[in-house]
């Protein structure tokens, strides 16, 4: 080789562990990702307890043109942490002045952000996910407003799906209510109520030691007609008593239509220091 010849490119040897890693093998194969989150847009349904989502272009193409003809646009986003598809941090709910683990809620929020259980501590999730389709169980598209999901519903849906809930799972509950997402009044169900878990069903999940659970409604739990979100006992059970994360406003219709009940669940929260929740984009990964 002379000094004028190019030096051959060196390629790093592949890590030997990668060849035998079943996760790497799965990613290299034919995986399908199914969206489990709703799109974020101005005017989307939002619980009356939280500030809504707003987005506008703060800078438009042509506002500034660079010497080479290039231009850029960007947006301003204003949102609450519990708007659209999101996950609740353990700082979100207290009971009798205490957060999960007996932490004093007043003391923890003293600085204007939570010093304990903040959203920056929310875990990234790559877990076994399960879909318990309660609407399918009852052979209807959408559960009626105010319907309370019971332990028997969960057990029957698990049998129908031929799955068993295990420790560390993420359990998603389909009510069919997300079919109303484009109609905010109907979706919020102020007059009709909203289907969801009751306290006994929450305990059913808790004793099985799931890490997180979510549903396709605003508040996850059963909202009786005309009561609104004044009392949320299931949030107390899951977040305060057992430290189980809650995911709300899921989009479960595509997953239900696929007929898949067991899948790899992926979720990555934003690390919002001292926050009480985070917008998320959850996905179900399944083999094609």
mmCIF file of C-alpha atoms in Angstrom:
data_model
loop_
_atom_site.group_PDB
_atom_site.id
_atom_site.type_symbol
_atom_site.label_atom_id
_atom_site.label_comp_id
_atom_site.label_asym_id
_atom_site.label_seq_id
_atom_site.Cartn_x
_atom_site.Cartn_y
_atom_site.Cartn_z
ATOM 1 C CA UNK A 1 0.000 0.000 0.000
ATOM 2 C CA UNK A 2 1.390 3.416 -0.966
ATOM 3 C CA UNK A 3 0.885 6.662 0.883
ATOM 4 C CA UNK A 4 -1.607 7.802 -1.744
ATOM 5 C CA UNK A 5 -3.986 4.865 -1.298
ATOM 6 C CA UNK A 6 -7.029 5.355 0.969
ATOM 7 C CA UNK A 7 -6.965 3.669 4.334
ATOM 8 C CA UNK A 8 -9.596 0.920 4.523
ATOM 9 C CA UNK A 9 -12.498 1.781 6.826
ATOM 10 C CA UNK A 10 -12.414 -0.099 10.089
ATOM 11 C CA UNK A 11 -15.670 -1.548 11.334
ATOM 12 C CA UNK A 12 -16.084 -2.329 14.994
ATOM 13 C CA UNK A 13 -16.707 -6.013 15.633
ATOM 14 C CA UNK A 14 -20.260 -6.752 16.634
ATOM 15 C CA UNK A 15 -20.683 -7.248 20.344
ATOM 16 C CA UNK A 16 -20.774 -10.992 20.860
ATOM 17 C CA UNK A 17 -23.679 -10.732 23.295
ATOM 18 C CA UNK A 18 -25.863 -9.139 20.634
ATOM 19 C CA UNK A 19 -26.071 -12.335 18.585
ATOM 20 C CA UNK A 20 -27.570 -14.275 21.462
ATOM 21 C CA UNK A 21 -29.759 -11.536 22.914
ATOM 22 C CA UNK A 22 -33.406 -12.511 22.321
ATOM 23 C CA UNK A 23 -34.537 -8.871 22.475
ATOM 24 C CA UNK A 24 -32.062 -7.843 19.752
ATOM 25 C CA UNK A 25 -33.167 -10.836 17.705
ATOM 26 C CA UNK A 26 -36.789 -9.797 18.065
ATOM 27 C CA UNK A 27 -36.055 -6.214 17.021
ATOM 28 C CA UNK A 28 -34.213 -7.451 13.930
ATOM 29 C CA UNK A 29 -37.233 -9.528 12.987
ATOM 30 C CA UNK A 30 -40.670 -8.488 11.802
ATOM 31 C CA UNK A 31 -42.112 -6.471 14.673
ATOM 32 C CA UNK A 32 -45.295 -4.450 14.365
ATOM 33 C CA UNK A 33 -45.842 -1.402 16.583
ATOM 34 C CA UNK A 34 -49.448 -0.637 17.477
ATOM 35 C CA UNK A 35 -50.230 2.867 18.676
ATOM 36 C CA UNK A 36 -51.844 3.005 22.113
ATOM 37 C CA UNK A 37 -51.916 6.794 22.528
ATOM 38 C CA UNK A 38 -54.281 9.507 21.363
ATOM 39 C CA UNK A 39 -53.054 12.403 19.189
ATOM 40 C CA UNK A 40 -52.529 15.732 20.955
ATOM 41 C CA UNK A 41 -54.457 18.682 19.495
ATOM 42 C CA UNK A 42 -56.007 21.939 20.598
ATOM 43 C CA UNK A 43 -59.563 21.262 21.735
ATOM 44 C CA UNK A 44 -58.973 17.621 22.668
ATOM 45 C CA UNK A 45 -61.027 16.242 25.582
ATOM 46 C CA UNK A 46 -59.616 17.140 28.982
ATOM 47 C CA UNK A 47 -60.709 16.520 32.550
ATOM 48 C CA UNK A 48 -62.161 19.686 34.130
ATOM 49 C CA UNK A 49 -59.583 19.236 36.910
ATOM 50 C CA UNK A 50 -56.682 20.036 34.549
ATOM 51 C CA UNK A 51 -55.560 22.820 32.201
ATOM 52 C CA UNK A 52 -56.103 21.836 28.578
ATOM 53 C CA UNK A 53 -53.691 21.356 25.700
ATOM 54 C CA UNK A 54 -52.902 24.307 23.441
ATOM 55 C CA UNK A 55 -50.469 24.517 20.533
ATOM 56 C CA UNK A 56 -49.783 27.345 18.126
ATOM 57 C CA UNK A 57 -47.000 28.206 15.719
ATOM 58 C CA UNK A 58 -44.748 30.756 17.403
ATOM 59 C CA UNK A 59 -42.567 31.129 14.298
ATOM 60 C CA UNK A 60 -43.663 30.490 10.734
ATOM 61 C CA UNK A 61 -41.769 29.824 7.536
ATOM 62 C CA UNK A 62 -40.945 33.161 5.997
ATOM 63 C CA UNK A 63 -40.934 35.116 9.273
ATOM 64 C CA UNK A 64 -37.160 34.986 9.005
ATOM 65 C CA UNK A 65 -35.309 33.895 5.888
ATOM 66 C CA UNK A 66 -31.633 33.014 6.166
ATOM 67 C CA UNK A 67 -29.097 34.302 3.621
ATOM 68 C CA UNK A 68 -29.112 30.905 1.876
ATOM 69 C CA UNK A 69 -32.928 30.919 1.525
ATOM 70 C CA UNK A 70 -33.617 28.578 4.425
ATOM 71 C CA UNK A 71 -36.377 29.151 6.942
ATOM 72 C CA UNK A 72 -37.730 27.377 10.014
ATOM 73 C CA UNK A 73 -40.928 27.098 11.980
ATOM 74 C CA UNK A 74 -41.545 26.168 15.609
ATOM 75 C CA UNK A 75 -44.413 25.927 18.044
ATOM 76 C CA UNK A 76 -45.440 26.926 21.542
ATOM 77 C CA UNK A 77 -47.112 24.168 23.560
ATOM 78 C CA UNK A 78 -49.014 24.747 26.797
ATOM 79 C CA UNK A 79 -50.453 21.727 28.572
ATOM 80 C CA UNK A 80 -51.195 20.200 31.917
ATOM 81 C CA UNK A 81 -49.356 17.062 32.890
ATOM 82 C CA UNK A 82 -52.577 15.023 32.918
ATOM 83 C CA UNK A 83 -53.918 15.902 29.480
ATOM 84 C CA UNK A 84 -54.157 13.452 26.607
ATOM 85 C CA UNK A 85 -52.463 10.075 26.933
ATOM 86 C CA UNK A 86 -50.363 10.351 30.096
ATOM 87 C CA UNK A 87 -49.092 8.509 33.145
ATOM 88 C CA UNK A 88 -49.680 9.556 36.767
ATOM 89 C CA UNK A 89 -46.675 9.906 39.043
ATOM 90 C CA UNK A 90 -47.050 8.875 42.687
ATOM 91 C CA UNK A 91 -47.084 12.549 43.706
ATOM 92 C CA UNK A 92 -50.398 13.027 41.879
ATOM 93 C CA UNK A 93 -52.697 11.897 44.705
ATOM 94 C CA UNK A 94 -52.524 12.057 48.487
ATOM 95 C CA UNK A 95 -54.827 10.718 51.187
ATOM 96 C CA UNK A 96 -55.187 12.268 54.617
ATOM 97 C CA UNK A 97 -52.168 14.426 53.794
ATOM 98 C CA UNK A 98 -49.837 11.584 52.816
ATOM 99 C CA UNK A 99 -48.401 10.360 49.515
ATOM 100 C CA UNK A 100 -47.443 6.746 48.836
ATOM 101 C CA UNK A 101 -45.154 5.415 51.548
ATOM 102 C CA UNK A 102 -46.463 7.871 54.152
ATOM 103 C CA UNK A 103 -44.581 10.878 52.748
ATOM 104 C CA UNK A 104 -45.976 14.212 53.952
ATOM 105 C CA UNK A 105 -47.596 15.789 50.875
ATOM 106 C CA UNK A 106 -47.418 19.378 52.172
ATOM 107 C CA UNK A 107 -43.725 19.080 52.927
ATOM 108 C CA UNK A 108 -42.943 17.365 49.627
ATOM 109 C CA UNK A 109 -44.549 20.148 47.554
ATOM 110 C CA UNK A 110 -43.154 23.048 49.590
ATOM 111 C CA UNK A 111 -40.692 24.298 46.950
ATOM 112 C CA UNK A 112 -43.294 24.481 44.165
ATOM 113 C CA UNK A 113 -42.262 21.105 42.824
ATOM 114 C CA UNK A 114 -42.309 17.711 44.464
ATOM 115 C CA UNK A 115 -39.163 16.656 46.287
ATOM 116 C CA UNK A 116 -40.471 13.086 46.472
ATOM 117 C CA UNK A 117 -42.300 10.907 43.929
ATOM 118 C CA UNK A 118 -41.847 13.517 41.175
ATOM 119 C CA UNK A 119 -42.385 12.636 37.524
ATOM 120 C CA UNK A 120 -38.630 12.388 36.961
ATOM 121 C CA UNK A 121 -38.812 9.126 38.929
ATOM 122 C CA UNK A 122 -41.408 7.567 36.650
ATOM 123 C CA UNK A 123 -39.857 4.439 35.146
ATOM 124 C CA UNK A 124 -39.457 3.695 31.491
ATOM 125 C CA UNK A 125 -41.467 0.573 30.811
ATOM 126 C CA UNK A 126 -40.590 -2.382 28.622
ATOM 127 C CA UNK A 127 -42.870 -4.986 30.116
ATOM 128 C CA UNK A 128 -45.324 -7.727 29.331
ATOM 129 C CA UNK A 129 -48.580 -6.022 28.479
ATOM 130 C CA UNK A 130 -52.058 -7.532 28.676
ATOM 131 C CA UNK A 131 -55.321 -6.305 27.204
ATOM 132 C CA UNK A 132 -58.431 -7.162 29.208
ATOM 133 C CA UNK A 133 -61.282 -6.290 26.862
ATOM 134 C CA UNK A 134 -64.336 -5.757 29.049
ATOM 135 C CA UNK A 135 -66.469 -4.404 26.182
ATOM 136 C CA UNK A 136 -65.781 -7.560 24.161
ATOM 137 C CA UNK A 137 -66.549 -9.677 27.198
ATOM 138 C CA UNK A 138 -70.058 -8.171 27.263
ATOM 139 C CA UNK A 139 -70.344 -8.397 23.454
ATOM 140 C CA UNK A 140 -70.794 -4.650 22.954
ATOM 141 C CA UNK A 141 -68.704 -1.941 21.304
ATOM 142 C CA UNK A 142 -68.747 0.411 24.283
ATOM 143 C CA UNK A 143 -69.617 -0.137 27.927
ATOM 144 C CA UNK A 144 -72.465 2.082 29.154
ATOM 145 C CA UNK A 145 -71.679 5.274 31.026
ATOM 146 C CA UNK A 146 -71.179 4.705 34.735
ATOM 147 C CA UNK A 147 -70.604 0.965 34.397
ATOM 148 C CA UNK A 148 -68.409 -0.300 37.253
ATOM 149 C CA UNK A 149 -65.892 -2.971 36.258
ATOM 150 C CA UNK A 150 -65.719 -5.717 38.878
ATOM 151 C CA UNK A 151 -63.159 -8.386 39.801
ATOM 152 C CA UNK A 152 -65.403 -10.924 38.060
ATOM 153 C CA UNK A 153 -65.184 -8.836 34.864
ATOM 154 C CA UNK A 154 -61.385 -8.862 35.062
ATOM 155 C CA UNK A 155 -61.183 -12.586 35.778
ATOM 156 C CA UNK A 156 -63.613 -13.409 32.974
ATOM 157 C CA UNK A 157 -61.801 -11.160 30.485
ATOM 158 C CA UNK A 158 -58.485 -12.793 31.396
ATOM 159 C CA UNK A 159 -59.972 -16.240 30.821
ATOM 160 C CA UNK A 160 -61.450 -15.113 27.519
ATOM 161 C CA UNK A 161 -58.031 -13.806 26.443
ATOM 162 C CA UNK A 162 -56.306 -16.956 27.783
ATOM 163 C CA UNK A 163 -53.870 -14.955 29.878
ATOM 164 C CA UNK A 164 -52.989 -14.766 33.556
ATOM 165 C CA UNK A 165 -52.003 -11.500 35.226
ATOM 166 C CA UNK A 166 -48.531 -11.736 36.775
ATOM 167 C CA UNK A 167 -46.340 -9.534 38.931
ATOM 168 C CA UNK A 168 -44.741 -6.704 36.961
ATOM 169 C CA UNK A 169 -47.302 -6.739 34.141
ATOM 170 C CA UNK A 170 -48.928 -3.680 32.594
ATOM 171 C CA UNK A 171 -52.670 -4.344 32.372
ATOM 172 C CA UNK A 172 -54.746 -2.296 29.934
ATOM 173 C CA UNK A 173 -58.519 -2.187 30.337
ATOM 174 C CA UNK A 174 -60.692 -1.614 27.262
ATOM 175 C CA UNK A 175 -64.144 -0.134 27.776
ATOM 176 C CA UNK A 176 -64.585 1.022 24.168
ATOM 177 C CA UNK A 177 -65.027 4.593 25.437
ATOM 178 C CA UNK A 178 -62.216 5.956 23.233
ATOM 179 C CA UNK A 179 -64.609 5.568 20.293
ATOM 180 C CA UNK A 180 -66.128 8.815 21.632
ATOM 181 C CA UNK A 181 -62.817 10.724 21.762
ATOM 182 C CA UNK A 182 -63.740 13.033 18.865
ATOM 183 C CA UNK A 183 -66.835 14.179 20.764
ATOM 184 C CA UNK A 184 -65.475 15.848 23.934
ATOM 185 C CA UNK A 185 -68.852 16.208 25.647
ATOM 186 C CA UNK A 186 -69.767 12.568 25.151
ATOM 187 C CA UNK A 187 -66.252 11.391 26.035
ATOM 188 C CA UNK A 188 -66.115 13.321 29.319
ATOM 189 C CA UNK A 189 -69.536 11.902 30.202
ATOM 190 C CA UNK A 190 -70.552 14.573 32.685
ATOM 191 C CA UNK A 191 -74.214 13.601 32.477
ATOM 192 C CA UNK A 192 -73.937 9.955 31.420
ATOM 193 C CA UNK A 193 -71.029 8.917 33.606
ATOM 194 C CA UNK A 194 -67.995 6.989 32.326
ATOM 195 C CA UNK A 195 -67.242 3.268 32.683
ATOM 196 C CA UNK A 196 -64.220 2.187 34.659
ATOM 197 C CA UNK A 197 -62.810 0.141 37.500
ATOM 198 C CA UNK A 198 -64.334 0.065 40.920
ATOM 199 C CA UNK A 199 -62.358 -0.194 44.157
ATOM 200 C CA UNK A 200 -62.664 -3.974 44.384
ATOM 201 C CA UNK A 201 -61.334 -4.383 40.835
ATOM 202 C CA UNK A 202 -58.428 -2.081 41.710
ATOM 203 C CA UNK A 203 -57.592 -4.353 44.648
ATOM 204 C CA UNK A 204 -57.789 -7.368 42.304
ATOM 205 C CA UNK A 205 -55.010 -5.833 40.218
ATOM 206 C CA UNK A 206 -53.035 -4.640 43.234
ATOM 207 C CA UNK A 207 -52.795 -8.056 44.884
ATOM 208 C CA UNK A 208 -51.388 -9.373 41.601
ATOM 209 C CA UNK A 209 -48.593 -6.784 41.888
ATOM 210 C CA UNK A 210 -48.923 -5.152 38.476
ATOM 211 C CA UNK A 211 -46.539 -2.245 37.896
ATOM 212 C CA UNK A 212 -49.014 -0.113 35.952
ATOM 213 C CA UNK A 213 -52.517 -0.199 34.557
ATOM 214 C CA UNK A 214 -54.394 1.996 32.125
ATOM 215 C CA UNK A 215 -57.663 2.483 30.319
ATOM 216 C CA UNK A 216 -59.288 4.275 27.392
ATOM 217 C CA UNK A 217 -61.106 6.881 29.507
ATOM 218 C CA UNK A 218 -60.439 10.222 31.171
ATOM 219 C CA UNK A 219 -60.100 9.073 34.769
ATOM 220 C CA UNK A 220 -59.517 5.297 34.504
ATOM 221 C CA UNK A 221 -62.016 4.559 37.253
ATOM 222 C CA UNK A 222 -65.806 4.420 37.212
ATOM 223 C CA UNK A 223 -67.484 7.832 37.155
ATOM 224 C CA UNK A 224 -71.199 7.552 38.033
ATOM 225 C CA UNK A 225 -73.630 9.774 36.098
ATOM 226 C CA UNK A 226 -73.698 13.387 37.254
ATOM 227 C CA UNK A 227 -70.930 13.065 39.865
ATOM 228 C CA UNK A 228 -67.919 14.328 37.901
ATOM 229 C CA UNK A 229 -64.390 13.850 39.234
ATOM 230 C CA UNK A 230 -64.963 14.962 42.809
ATOM 231 C CA UNK A 231 -64.096 11.621 44.422
ATOM 232 C CA UNK A 232 -61.575 9.198 42.876
ATOM 233 C CA UNK A 233 -61.132 6.265 45.293
ATOM 234 C CA UNK A 234 -59.424 3.988 42.750
ATOM 235 C CA UNK A 235 -56.629 6.561 42.393
ATOM 236 C CA UNK A 236 -56.165 6.391 46.156
ATOM 237 C CA UNK A 237 -55.951 2.590 46.107
ATOM 238 C CA UNK A 238 -53.511 2.317 43.209
ATOM 239 C CA UNK A 239 -51.288 5.393 43.612
ATOM 240 C CA UNK A 240 -51.273 5.983 47.378
ATOM 241 C CA UNK A 241 -51.803 2.556 48.907
ATOM 242 C CA UNK A 242 -49.971 0.339 46.410
ATOM 243 C CA UNK A 243 -47.715 2.608 44.328
ATOM 244 C CA UNK A 244 -49.133 1.401 41.000
ATOM 245 C CA UNK A 245 -48.939 3.843 38.087
ATOM 246 C CA UNK A 246 -52.098 4.806 36.163
ATOM 247 C CA UNK A 247 -52.183 5.530 32.414
ATOM 248 C CA UNK A 248 -55.206 7.406 31.080
ATOM 249 C CA UNK A 249 -56.697 8.383 27.696
ATOM 250 C CA UNK A 250 -55.376 5.279 25.941
ATOM 251 C CA UNK A 251 -56.392 4.400 22.382
ATOM 252 C CA UNK A 252 -57.107 0.673 22.447
ATOM 253 C CA UNK A 253 -59.313 0.120 19.391
ATOM 254 C CA UNK A 254 -56.507 -0.908 17.010
ATOM 255 C CA UNK A 255 -55.045 -3.295 19.566
ATOM 256 C CA UNK A 256 -58.468 -4.824 20.233
ATOM 257 C CA UNK A 257 -59.133 -5.186 16.489
ATOM 258 C CA UNK A 258 -55.848 -7.083 16.081
ATOM 259 C CA UNK A 259 -57.104 -9.818 18.403
ATOM 260 C CA UNK A 260 -53.852 -9.667 20.388
ATOM 261 C CA UNK A 261 -54.124 -9.828 24.175
ATOM 262 C CA UNK A 262 -50.453 -10.335 25.156
ATOM 263 C CA UNK A 263 -47.671 -8.095 23.846
ATOM 264 C CA UNK A 264 -44.527 -6.172 24.681
ATOM 265 C CA UNK A 265 -45.529 -2.833 26.187
ATOM 266 C CA UNK A 266 -43.260 0.181 25.638
ATOM 267 C CA UNK A 267 -43.572 3.554 27.356
ATOM 268 C CA UNK A 268 -41.114 6.385 28.087
ATOM 269 C CA UNK A 269 -42.268 9.281 30.314
ATOM 270 C CA UNK A 270 -40.690 12.722 30.174
ATOM 271 C CA UNK A 271 -38.402 13.415 33.129
ATOM 272 C CA UNK A 272 -40.308 16.427 34.467
ATOM 273 C CA UNK A 273 -38.561 17.275 37.726
ATOM 274 C CA UNK A 274 -41.047 17.579 40.576
ATOM 275 C CA UNK A 275 -44.050 17.017 38.300
ATOM 276 C CA UNK A 276 -47.131 14.925 38.995
ATOM 277 C CA UNK A 277 -47.446 13.241 35.601
ATOM 278 C CA UNK A 278 -46.132 13.096 32.060
ATOM 279 C CA UNK A 279 -47.531 12.936 28.536
ATOM 280 C CA UNK A 280 -46.551 9.625 26.910
ATOM 281 C CA UNK A 281 -46.760 7.740 23.627
ATOM 282 C CA UNK A 282 -47.235 4.069 24.564
ATOM 283 C CA UNK A 283 -46.791 1.293 22.018
ATOM 284 C CA UNK A 284 -47.560 -2.397 21.799
ATOM 285 C CA UNK A 285 -44.898 -4.443 20.001
ATOM 286 C CA UNK A 286 -46.081 -7.701 18.452
ATOM 287 C CA UNK A 287 -44.618 -10.203 16.002
ATOM 288 C CA UNK A 288 -46.037 -10.095 12.487
#
